[in-house]
mmCIF file of N, CA, C and O in Angstrom:
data_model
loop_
_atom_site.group_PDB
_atom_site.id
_atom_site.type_symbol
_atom_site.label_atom_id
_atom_site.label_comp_id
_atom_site.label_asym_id
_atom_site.label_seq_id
_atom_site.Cartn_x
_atom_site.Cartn_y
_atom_site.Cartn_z
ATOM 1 N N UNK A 1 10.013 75.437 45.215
ATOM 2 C CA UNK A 1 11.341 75.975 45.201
ATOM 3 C C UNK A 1 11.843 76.169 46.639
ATOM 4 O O UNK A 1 12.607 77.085 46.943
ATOM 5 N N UNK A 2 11.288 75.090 47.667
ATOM 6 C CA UNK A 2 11.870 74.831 48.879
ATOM 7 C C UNK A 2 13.684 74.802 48.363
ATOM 8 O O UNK A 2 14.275 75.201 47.360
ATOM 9 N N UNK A 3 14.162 74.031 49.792
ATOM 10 C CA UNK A 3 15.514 74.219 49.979
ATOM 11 C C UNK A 3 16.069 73.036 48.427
ATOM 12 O O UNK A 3 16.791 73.270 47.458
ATOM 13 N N UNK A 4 15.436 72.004 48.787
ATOM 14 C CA UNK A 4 15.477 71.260 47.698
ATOM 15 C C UNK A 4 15.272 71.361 46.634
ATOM 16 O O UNK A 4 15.909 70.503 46.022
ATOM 17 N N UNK A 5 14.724 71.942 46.027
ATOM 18 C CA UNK A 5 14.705 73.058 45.236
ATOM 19 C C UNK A 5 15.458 73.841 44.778
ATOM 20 O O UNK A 5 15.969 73.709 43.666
ATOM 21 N N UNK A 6 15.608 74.542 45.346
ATOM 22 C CA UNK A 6 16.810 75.443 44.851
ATOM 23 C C UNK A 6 18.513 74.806 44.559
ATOM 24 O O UNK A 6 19.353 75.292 43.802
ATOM 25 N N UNK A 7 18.670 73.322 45.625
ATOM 26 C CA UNK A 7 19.680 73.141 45.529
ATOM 27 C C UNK A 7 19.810 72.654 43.952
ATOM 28 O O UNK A 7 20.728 72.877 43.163
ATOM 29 N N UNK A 8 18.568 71.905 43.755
ATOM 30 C CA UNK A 8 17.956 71.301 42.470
ATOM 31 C C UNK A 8 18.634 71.918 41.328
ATOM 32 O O UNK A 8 19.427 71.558 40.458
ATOM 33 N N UNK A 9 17.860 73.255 41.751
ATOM 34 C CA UNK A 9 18.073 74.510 40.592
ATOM 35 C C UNK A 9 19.228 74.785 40.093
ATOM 36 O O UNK A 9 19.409 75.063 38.907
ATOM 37 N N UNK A 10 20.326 74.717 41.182
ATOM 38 C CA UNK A 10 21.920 74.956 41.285
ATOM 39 C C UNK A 10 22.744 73.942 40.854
ATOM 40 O O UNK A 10 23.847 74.189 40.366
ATOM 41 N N UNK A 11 22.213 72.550 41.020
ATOM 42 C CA UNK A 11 22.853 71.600 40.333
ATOM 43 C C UNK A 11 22.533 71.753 38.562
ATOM 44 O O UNK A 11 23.281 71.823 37.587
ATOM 45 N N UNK A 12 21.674 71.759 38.661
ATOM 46 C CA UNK A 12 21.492 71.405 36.742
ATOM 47 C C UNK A 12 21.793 72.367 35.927
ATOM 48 O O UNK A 12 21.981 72.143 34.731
ATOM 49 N N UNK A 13 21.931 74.218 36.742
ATOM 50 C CA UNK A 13 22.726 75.394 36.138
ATOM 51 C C UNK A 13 23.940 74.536 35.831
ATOM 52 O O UNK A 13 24.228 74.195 34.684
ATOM 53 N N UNK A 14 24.555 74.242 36.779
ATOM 54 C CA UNK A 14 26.097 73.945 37.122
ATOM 55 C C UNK A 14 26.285 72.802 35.792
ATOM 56 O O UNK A 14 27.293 72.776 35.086
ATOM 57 N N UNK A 15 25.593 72.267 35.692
ATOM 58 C CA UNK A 15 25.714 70.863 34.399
ATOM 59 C C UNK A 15 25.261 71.253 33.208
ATOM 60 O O UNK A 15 25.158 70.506 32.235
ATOM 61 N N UNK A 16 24.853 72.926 33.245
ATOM 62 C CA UNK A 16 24.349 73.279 31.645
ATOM 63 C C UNK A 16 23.391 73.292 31.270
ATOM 64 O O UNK A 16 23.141 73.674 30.127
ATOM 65 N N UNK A 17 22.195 72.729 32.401
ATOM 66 C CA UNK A 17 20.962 72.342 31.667
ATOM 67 C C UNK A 17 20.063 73.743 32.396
ATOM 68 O O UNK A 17 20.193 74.254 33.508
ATOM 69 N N UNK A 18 19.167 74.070 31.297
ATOM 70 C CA UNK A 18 18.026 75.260 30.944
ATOM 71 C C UNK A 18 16.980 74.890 32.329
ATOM 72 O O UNK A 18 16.285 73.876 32.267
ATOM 73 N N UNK A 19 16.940 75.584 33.288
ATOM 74 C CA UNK A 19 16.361 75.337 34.305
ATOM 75 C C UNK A 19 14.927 76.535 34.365
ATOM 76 O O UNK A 19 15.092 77.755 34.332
ATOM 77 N N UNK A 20 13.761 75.952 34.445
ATOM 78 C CA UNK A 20 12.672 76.642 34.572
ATOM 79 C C UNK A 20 11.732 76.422 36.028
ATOM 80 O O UNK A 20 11.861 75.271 36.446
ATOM 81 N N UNK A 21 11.068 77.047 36.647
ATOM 82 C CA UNK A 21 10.597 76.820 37.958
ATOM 83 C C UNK A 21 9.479 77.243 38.514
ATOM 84 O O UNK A 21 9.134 78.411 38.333
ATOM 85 N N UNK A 22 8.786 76.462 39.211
ATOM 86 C CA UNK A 22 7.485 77.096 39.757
ATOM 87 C C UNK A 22 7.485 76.906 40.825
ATOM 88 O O UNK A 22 8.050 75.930 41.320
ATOM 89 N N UNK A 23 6.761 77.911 41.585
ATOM 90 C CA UNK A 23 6.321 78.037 43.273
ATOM 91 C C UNK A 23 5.300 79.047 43.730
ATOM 92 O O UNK A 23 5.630 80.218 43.545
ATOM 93 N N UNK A 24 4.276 78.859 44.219
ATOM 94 C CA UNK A 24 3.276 79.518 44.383
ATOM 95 C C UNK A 24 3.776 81.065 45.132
ATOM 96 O O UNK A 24 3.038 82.035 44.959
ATOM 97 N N UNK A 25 5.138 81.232 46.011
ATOM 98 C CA UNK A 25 5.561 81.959 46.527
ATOM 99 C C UNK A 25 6.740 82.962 45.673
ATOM 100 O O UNK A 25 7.880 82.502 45.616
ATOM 101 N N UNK A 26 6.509 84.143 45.101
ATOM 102 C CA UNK A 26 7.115 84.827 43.934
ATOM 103 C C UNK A 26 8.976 84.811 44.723
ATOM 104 O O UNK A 26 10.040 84.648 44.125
ATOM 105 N N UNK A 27 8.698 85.079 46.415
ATOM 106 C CA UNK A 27 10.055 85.430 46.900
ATOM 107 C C UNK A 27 10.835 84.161 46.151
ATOM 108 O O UNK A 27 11.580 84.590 45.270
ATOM 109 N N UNK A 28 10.862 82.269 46.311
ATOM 110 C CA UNK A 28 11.190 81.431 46.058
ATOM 111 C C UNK A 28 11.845 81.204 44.791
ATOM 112 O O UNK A 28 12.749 80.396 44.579
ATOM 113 N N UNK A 29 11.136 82.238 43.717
ATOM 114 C CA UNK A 29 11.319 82.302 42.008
ATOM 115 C C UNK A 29 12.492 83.017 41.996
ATOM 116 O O UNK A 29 13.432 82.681 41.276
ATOM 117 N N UNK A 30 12.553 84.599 43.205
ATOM 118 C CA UNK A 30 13.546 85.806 42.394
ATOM 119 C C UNK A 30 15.270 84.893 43.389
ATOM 120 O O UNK A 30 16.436 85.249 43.221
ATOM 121 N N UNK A 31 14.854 83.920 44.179
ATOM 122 C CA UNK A 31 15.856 83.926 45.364
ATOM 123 C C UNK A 31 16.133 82.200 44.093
ATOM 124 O O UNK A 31 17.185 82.405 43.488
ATOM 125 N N UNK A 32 15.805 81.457 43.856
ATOM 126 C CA UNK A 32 16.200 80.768 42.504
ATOM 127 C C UNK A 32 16.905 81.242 41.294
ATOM 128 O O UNK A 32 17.862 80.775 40.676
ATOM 129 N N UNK A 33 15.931 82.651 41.065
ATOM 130 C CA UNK A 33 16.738 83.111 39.961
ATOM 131 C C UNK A 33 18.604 83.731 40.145
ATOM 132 O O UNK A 33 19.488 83.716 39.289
ATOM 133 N N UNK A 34 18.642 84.050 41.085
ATOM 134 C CA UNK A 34 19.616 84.169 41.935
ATOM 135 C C UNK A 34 20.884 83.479 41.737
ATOM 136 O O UNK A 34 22.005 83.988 41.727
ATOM 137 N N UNK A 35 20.555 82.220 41.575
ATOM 138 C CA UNK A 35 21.312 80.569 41.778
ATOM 139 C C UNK A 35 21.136 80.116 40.584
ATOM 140 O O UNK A 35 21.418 78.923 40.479
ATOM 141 N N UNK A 36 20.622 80.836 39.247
ATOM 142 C CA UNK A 36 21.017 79.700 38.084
ATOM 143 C C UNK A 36 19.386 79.735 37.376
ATOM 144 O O UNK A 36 19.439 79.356 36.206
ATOM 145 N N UNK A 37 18.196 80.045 37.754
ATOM 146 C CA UNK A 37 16.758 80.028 37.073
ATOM 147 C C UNK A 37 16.607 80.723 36.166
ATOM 148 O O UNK A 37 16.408 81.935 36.241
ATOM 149 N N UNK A 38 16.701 79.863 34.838
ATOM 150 C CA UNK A 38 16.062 80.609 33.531
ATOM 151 C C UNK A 38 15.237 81.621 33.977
ATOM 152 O O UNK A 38 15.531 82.800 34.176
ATOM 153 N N UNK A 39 14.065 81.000 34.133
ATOM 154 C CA UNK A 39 12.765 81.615 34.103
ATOM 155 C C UNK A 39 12.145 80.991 35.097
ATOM 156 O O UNK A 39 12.619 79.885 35.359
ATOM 157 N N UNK A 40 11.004 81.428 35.903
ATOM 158 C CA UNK A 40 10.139 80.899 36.409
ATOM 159 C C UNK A 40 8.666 81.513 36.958
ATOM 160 O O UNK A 40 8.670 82.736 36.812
ATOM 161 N N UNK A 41 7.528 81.066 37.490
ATOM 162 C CA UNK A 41 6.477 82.100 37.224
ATOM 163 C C UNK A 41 5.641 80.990 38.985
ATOM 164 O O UNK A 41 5.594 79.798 39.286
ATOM 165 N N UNK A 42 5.160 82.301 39.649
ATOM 166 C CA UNK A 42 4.326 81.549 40.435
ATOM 167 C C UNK A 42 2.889 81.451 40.404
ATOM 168 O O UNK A 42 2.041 81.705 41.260
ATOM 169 N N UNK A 43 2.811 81.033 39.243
ATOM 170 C CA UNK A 43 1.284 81.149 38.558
ATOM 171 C C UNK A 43 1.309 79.954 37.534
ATOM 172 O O UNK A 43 1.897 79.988 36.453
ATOM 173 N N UNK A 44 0.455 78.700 38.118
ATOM 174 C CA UNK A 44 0.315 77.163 37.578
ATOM 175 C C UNK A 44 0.370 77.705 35.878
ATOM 176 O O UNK A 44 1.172 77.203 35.091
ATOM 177 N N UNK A 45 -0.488 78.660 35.521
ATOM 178 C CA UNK A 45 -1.351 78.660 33.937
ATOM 179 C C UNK A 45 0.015 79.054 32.777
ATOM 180 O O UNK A 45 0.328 78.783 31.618
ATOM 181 N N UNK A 46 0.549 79.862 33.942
ATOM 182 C CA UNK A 46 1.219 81.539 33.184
ATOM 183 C C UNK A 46 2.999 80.280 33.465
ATOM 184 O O UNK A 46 3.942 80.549 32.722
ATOM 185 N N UNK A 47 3.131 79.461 34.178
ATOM 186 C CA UNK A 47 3.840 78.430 33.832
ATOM 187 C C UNK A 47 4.083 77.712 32.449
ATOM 188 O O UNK A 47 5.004 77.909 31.656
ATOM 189 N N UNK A 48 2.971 76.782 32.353
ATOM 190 C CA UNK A 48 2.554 76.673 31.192
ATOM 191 C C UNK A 48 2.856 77.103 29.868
ATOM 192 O O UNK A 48 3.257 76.629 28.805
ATOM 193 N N UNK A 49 2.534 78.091 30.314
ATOM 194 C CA UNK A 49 2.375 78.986 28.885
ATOM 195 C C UNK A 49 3.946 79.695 28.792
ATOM 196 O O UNK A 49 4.129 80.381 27.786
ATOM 197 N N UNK A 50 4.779 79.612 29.498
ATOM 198 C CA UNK A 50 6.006 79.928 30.123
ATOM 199 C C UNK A 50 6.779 78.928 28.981
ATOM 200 O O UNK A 50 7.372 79.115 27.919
ATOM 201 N N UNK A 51 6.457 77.877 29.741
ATOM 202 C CA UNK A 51 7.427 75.905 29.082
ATOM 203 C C UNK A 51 7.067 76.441 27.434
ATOM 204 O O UNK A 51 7.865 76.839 26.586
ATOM 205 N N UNK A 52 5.641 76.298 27.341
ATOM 206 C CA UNK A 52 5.455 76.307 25.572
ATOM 207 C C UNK A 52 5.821 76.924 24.530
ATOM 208 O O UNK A 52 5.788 76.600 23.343
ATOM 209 N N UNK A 53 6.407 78.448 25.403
ATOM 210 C CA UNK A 53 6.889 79.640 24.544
ATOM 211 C C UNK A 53 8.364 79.234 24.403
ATOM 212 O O UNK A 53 8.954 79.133 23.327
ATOM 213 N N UNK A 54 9.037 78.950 25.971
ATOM 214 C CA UNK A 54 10.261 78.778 25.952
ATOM 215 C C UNK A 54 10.716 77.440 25.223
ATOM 216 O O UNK A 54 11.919 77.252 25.047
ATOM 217 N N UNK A 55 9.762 76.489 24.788
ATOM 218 C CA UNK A 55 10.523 75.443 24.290
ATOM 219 C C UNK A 55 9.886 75.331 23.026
ATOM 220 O O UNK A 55 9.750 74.133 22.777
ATOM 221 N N UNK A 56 9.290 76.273 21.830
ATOM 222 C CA UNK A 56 8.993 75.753 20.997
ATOM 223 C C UNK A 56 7.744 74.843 21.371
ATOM 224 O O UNK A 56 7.595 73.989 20.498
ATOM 225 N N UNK A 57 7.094 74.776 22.067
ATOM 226 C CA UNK A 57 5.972 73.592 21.946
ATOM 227 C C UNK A 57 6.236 72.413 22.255
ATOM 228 O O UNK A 57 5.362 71.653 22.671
ATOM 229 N N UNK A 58 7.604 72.026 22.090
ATOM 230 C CA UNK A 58 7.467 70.390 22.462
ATOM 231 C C UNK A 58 7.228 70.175 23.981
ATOM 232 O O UNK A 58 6.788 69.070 24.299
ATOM 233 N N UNK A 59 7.519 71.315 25.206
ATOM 234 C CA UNK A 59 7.854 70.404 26.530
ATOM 235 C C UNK A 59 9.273 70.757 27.307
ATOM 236 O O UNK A 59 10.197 71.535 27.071
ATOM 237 N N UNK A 60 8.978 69.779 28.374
ATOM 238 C CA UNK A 60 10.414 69.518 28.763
ATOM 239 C C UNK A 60 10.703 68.502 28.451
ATOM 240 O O UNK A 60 9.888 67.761 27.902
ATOM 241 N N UNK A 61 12.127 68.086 28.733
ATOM 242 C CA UNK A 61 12.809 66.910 28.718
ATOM 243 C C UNK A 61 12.841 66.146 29.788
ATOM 244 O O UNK A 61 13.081 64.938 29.783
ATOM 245 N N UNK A 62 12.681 66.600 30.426
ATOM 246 C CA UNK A 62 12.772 66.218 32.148
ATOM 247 C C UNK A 62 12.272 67.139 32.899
ATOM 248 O O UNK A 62 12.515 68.324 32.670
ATOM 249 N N UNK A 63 11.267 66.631 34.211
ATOM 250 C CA UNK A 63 10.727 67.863 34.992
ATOM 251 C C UNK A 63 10.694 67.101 36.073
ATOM 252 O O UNK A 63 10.260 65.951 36.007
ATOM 253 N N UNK A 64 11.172 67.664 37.274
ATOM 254 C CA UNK A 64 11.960 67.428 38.479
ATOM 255 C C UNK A 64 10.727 68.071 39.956
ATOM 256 O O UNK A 64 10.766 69.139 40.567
ATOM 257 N N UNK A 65 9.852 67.006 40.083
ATOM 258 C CA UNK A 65 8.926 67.718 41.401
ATOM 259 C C UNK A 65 9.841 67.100 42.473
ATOM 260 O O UNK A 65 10.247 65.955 42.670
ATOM 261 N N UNK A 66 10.090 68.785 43.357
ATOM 262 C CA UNK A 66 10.797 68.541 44.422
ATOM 263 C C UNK A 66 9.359 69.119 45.661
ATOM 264 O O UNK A 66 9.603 69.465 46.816
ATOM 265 N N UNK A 67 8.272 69.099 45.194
ATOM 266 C CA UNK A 67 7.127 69.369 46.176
ATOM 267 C C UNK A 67 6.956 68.523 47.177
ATOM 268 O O UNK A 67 7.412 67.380 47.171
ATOM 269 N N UNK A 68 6.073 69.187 48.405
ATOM 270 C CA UNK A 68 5.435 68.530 49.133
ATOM 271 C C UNK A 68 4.115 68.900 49.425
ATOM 272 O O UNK A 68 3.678 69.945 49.908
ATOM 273 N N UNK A 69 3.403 67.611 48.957
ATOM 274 C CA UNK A 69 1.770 68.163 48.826
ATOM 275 C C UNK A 69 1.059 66.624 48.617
ATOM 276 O O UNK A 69 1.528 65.750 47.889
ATOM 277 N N UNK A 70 -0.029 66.519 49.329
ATOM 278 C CA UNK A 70 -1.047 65.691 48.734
ATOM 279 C C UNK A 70 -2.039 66.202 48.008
ATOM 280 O O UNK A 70 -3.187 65.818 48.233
ATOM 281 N N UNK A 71 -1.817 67.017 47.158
ATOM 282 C CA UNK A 71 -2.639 67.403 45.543
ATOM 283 C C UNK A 71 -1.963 66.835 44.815
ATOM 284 O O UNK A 71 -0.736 66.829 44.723
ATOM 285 N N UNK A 72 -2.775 66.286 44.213
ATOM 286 C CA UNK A 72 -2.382 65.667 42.402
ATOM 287 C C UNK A 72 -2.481 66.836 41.748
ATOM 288 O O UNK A 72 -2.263 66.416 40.611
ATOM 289 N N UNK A 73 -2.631 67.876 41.635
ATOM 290 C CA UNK A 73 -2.494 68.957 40.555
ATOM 291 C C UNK A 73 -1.001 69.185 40.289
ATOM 292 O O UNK A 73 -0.674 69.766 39.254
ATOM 293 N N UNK A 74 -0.141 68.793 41.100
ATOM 294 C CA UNK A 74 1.269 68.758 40.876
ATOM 295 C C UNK A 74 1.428 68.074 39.223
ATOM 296 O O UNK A 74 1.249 68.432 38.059
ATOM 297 N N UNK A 75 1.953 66.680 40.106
ATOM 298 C CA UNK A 75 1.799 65.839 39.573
ATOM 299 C C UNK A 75 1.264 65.965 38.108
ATOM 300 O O UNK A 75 2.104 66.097 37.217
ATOM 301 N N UNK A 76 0.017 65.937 37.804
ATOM 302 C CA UNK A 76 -0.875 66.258 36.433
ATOM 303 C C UNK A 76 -0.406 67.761 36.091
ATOM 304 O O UNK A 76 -0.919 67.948 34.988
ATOM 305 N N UNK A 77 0.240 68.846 36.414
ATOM 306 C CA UNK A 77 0.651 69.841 35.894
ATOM 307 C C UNK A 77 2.009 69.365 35.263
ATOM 308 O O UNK A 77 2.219 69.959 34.206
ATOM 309 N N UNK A 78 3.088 68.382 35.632
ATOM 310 C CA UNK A 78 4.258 68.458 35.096
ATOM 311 C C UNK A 78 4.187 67.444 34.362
ATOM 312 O O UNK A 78 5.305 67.255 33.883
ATOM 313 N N UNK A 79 2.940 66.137 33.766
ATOM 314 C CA UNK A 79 2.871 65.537 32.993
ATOM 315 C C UNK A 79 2.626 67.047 31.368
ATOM 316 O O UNK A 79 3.298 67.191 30.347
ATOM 317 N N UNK A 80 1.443 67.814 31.862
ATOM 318 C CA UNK A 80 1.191 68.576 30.894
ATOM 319 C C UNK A 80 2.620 69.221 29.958
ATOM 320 O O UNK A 80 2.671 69.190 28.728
ATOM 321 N N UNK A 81 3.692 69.775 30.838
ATOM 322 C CA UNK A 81 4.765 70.329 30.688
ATOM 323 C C UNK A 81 5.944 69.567 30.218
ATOM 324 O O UNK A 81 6.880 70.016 29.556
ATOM 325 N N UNK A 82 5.766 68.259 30.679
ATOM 326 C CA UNK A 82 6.629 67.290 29.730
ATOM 327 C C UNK A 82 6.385 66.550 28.392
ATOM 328 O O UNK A 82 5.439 65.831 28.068
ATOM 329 N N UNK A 83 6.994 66.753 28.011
ATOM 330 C CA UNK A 83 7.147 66.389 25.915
ATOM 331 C C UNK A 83 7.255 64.446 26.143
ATOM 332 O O UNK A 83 7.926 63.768 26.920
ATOM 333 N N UNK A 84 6.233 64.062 25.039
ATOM 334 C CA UNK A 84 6.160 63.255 24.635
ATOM 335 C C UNK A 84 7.275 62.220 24.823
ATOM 336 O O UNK A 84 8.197 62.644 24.125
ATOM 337 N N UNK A 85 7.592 61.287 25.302
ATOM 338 C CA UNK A 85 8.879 60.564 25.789
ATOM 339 C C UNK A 85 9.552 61.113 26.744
ATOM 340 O O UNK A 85 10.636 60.620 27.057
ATOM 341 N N UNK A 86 9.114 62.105 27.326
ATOM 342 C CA UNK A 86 10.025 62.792 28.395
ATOM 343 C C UNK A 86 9.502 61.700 29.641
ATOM 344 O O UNK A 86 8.861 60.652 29.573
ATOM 345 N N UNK A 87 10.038 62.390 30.701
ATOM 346 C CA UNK A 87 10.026 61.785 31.456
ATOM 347 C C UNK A 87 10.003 62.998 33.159
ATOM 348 O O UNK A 87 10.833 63.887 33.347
ATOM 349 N N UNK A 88 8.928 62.678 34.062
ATOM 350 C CA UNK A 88 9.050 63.046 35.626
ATOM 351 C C UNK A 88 9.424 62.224 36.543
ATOM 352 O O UNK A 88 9.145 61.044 36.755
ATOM 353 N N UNK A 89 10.079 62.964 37.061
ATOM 354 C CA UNK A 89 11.125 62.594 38.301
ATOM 355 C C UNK A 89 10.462 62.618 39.714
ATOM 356 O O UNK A 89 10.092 63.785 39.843
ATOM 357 N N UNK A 90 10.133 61.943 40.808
ATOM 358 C CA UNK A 90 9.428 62.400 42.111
ATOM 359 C C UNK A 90 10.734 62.132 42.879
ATOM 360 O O UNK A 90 11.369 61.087 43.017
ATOM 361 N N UNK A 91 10.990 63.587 43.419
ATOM 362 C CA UNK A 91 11.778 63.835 44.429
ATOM 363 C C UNK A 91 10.908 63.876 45.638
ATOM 364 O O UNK A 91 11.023 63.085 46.574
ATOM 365 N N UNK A 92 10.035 64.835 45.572
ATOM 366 C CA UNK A 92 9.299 65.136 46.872
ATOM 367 C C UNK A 92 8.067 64.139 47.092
ATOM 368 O O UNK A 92 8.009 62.990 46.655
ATOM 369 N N UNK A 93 7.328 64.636 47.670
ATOM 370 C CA UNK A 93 6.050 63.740 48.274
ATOM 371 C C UNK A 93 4.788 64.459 47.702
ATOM 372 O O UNK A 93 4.263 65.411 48.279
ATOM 373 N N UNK A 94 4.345 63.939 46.541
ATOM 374 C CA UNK A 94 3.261 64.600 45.728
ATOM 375 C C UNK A 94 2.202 63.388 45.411
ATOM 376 O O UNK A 94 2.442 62.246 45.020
ATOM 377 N N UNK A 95 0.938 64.024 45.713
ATOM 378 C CA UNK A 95 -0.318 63.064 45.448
ATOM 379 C C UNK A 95 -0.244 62.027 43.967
ATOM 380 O O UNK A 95 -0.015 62.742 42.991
ATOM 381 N N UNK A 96 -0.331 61.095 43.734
ATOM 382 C CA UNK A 96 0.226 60.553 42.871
ATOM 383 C C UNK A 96 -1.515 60.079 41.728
ATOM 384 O O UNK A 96 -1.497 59.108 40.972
ATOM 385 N N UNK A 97 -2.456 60.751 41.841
ATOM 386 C CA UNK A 97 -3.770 60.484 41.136
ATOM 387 C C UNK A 97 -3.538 61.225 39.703
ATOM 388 O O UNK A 97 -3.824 62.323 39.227
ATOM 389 N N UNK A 98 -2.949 60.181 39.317
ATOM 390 C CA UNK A 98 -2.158 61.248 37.693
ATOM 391 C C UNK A 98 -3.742 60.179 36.669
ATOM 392 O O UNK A 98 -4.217 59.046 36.595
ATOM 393 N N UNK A 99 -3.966 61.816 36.015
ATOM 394 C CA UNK A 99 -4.685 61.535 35.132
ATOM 395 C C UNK A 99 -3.943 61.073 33.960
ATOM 396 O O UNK A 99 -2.757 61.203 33.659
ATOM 397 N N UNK A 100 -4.932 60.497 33.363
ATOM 398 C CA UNK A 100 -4.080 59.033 32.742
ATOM 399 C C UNK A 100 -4.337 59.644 31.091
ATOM 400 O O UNK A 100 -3.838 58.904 30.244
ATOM 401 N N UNK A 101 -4.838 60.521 30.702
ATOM 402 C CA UNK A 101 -4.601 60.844 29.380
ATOM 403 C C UNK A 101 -3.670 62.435 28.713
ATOM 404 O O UNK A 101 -3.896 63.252 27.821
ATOM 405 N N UNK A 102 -2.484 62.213 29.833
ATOM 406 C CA UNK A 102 -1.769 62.932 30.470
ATOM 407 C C UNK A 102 -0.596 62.182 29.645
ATOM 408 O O UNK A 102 0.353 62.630 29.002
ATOM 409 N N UNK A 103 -0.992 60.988 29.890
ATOM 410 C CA UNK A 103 0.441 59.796 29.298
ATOM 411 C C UNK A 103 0.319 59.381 28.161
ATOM 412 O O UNK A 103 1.165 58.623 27.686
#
């Protein structure tokens, strides 16, 4: 929930769409929520479990990594969080070792 990020966040309020968010840094979540953030949690698990409550189980529809990181835990966290036919977006620069029964 860098700058990109947030602008992220502010565009898809602005277009209607249900915006949820993660960042290891809690300030990033309340300064998002601010600008348009459903919900968001800086805790990978408590994420998770965040998407599944808030959507009924299916997922997202779309999940938008605006990270920068060479961990694949990104990456393989927002396959988990996206619903079946959905689809991730790479904005940022994220390790790309996506476990493959993910897809």
């Amino acid at each position: 929930m860098g700058l990109i990020g947030q602008i992220t966040v502010q565009l898809l309020h602005a277009n209607g769409c249900r915006v949820f968010g993660l960042d290891l840094d809690s300030q990033r979540i309340e300064r998002a929520r601010a600008c348009g953030l459903d919900d968001g949690s800086n805790d990978p698990e408590a994420f998770q479990r965040l998407i599944r409550d808030r959507t009924g189980g299916r997922g997202c529809d779309r999940t938008i990594l605006t990270a920068a990181t060479k961990s694949n835990t990104v990456i393989n966290l927002a396959m988990e969080v996206t619903r079946a036919r959905g689809a991730v977006v790479i904005v940022g620069d994220v390790g790309l070792n996506v476990e493959r029964t993910a897809f």
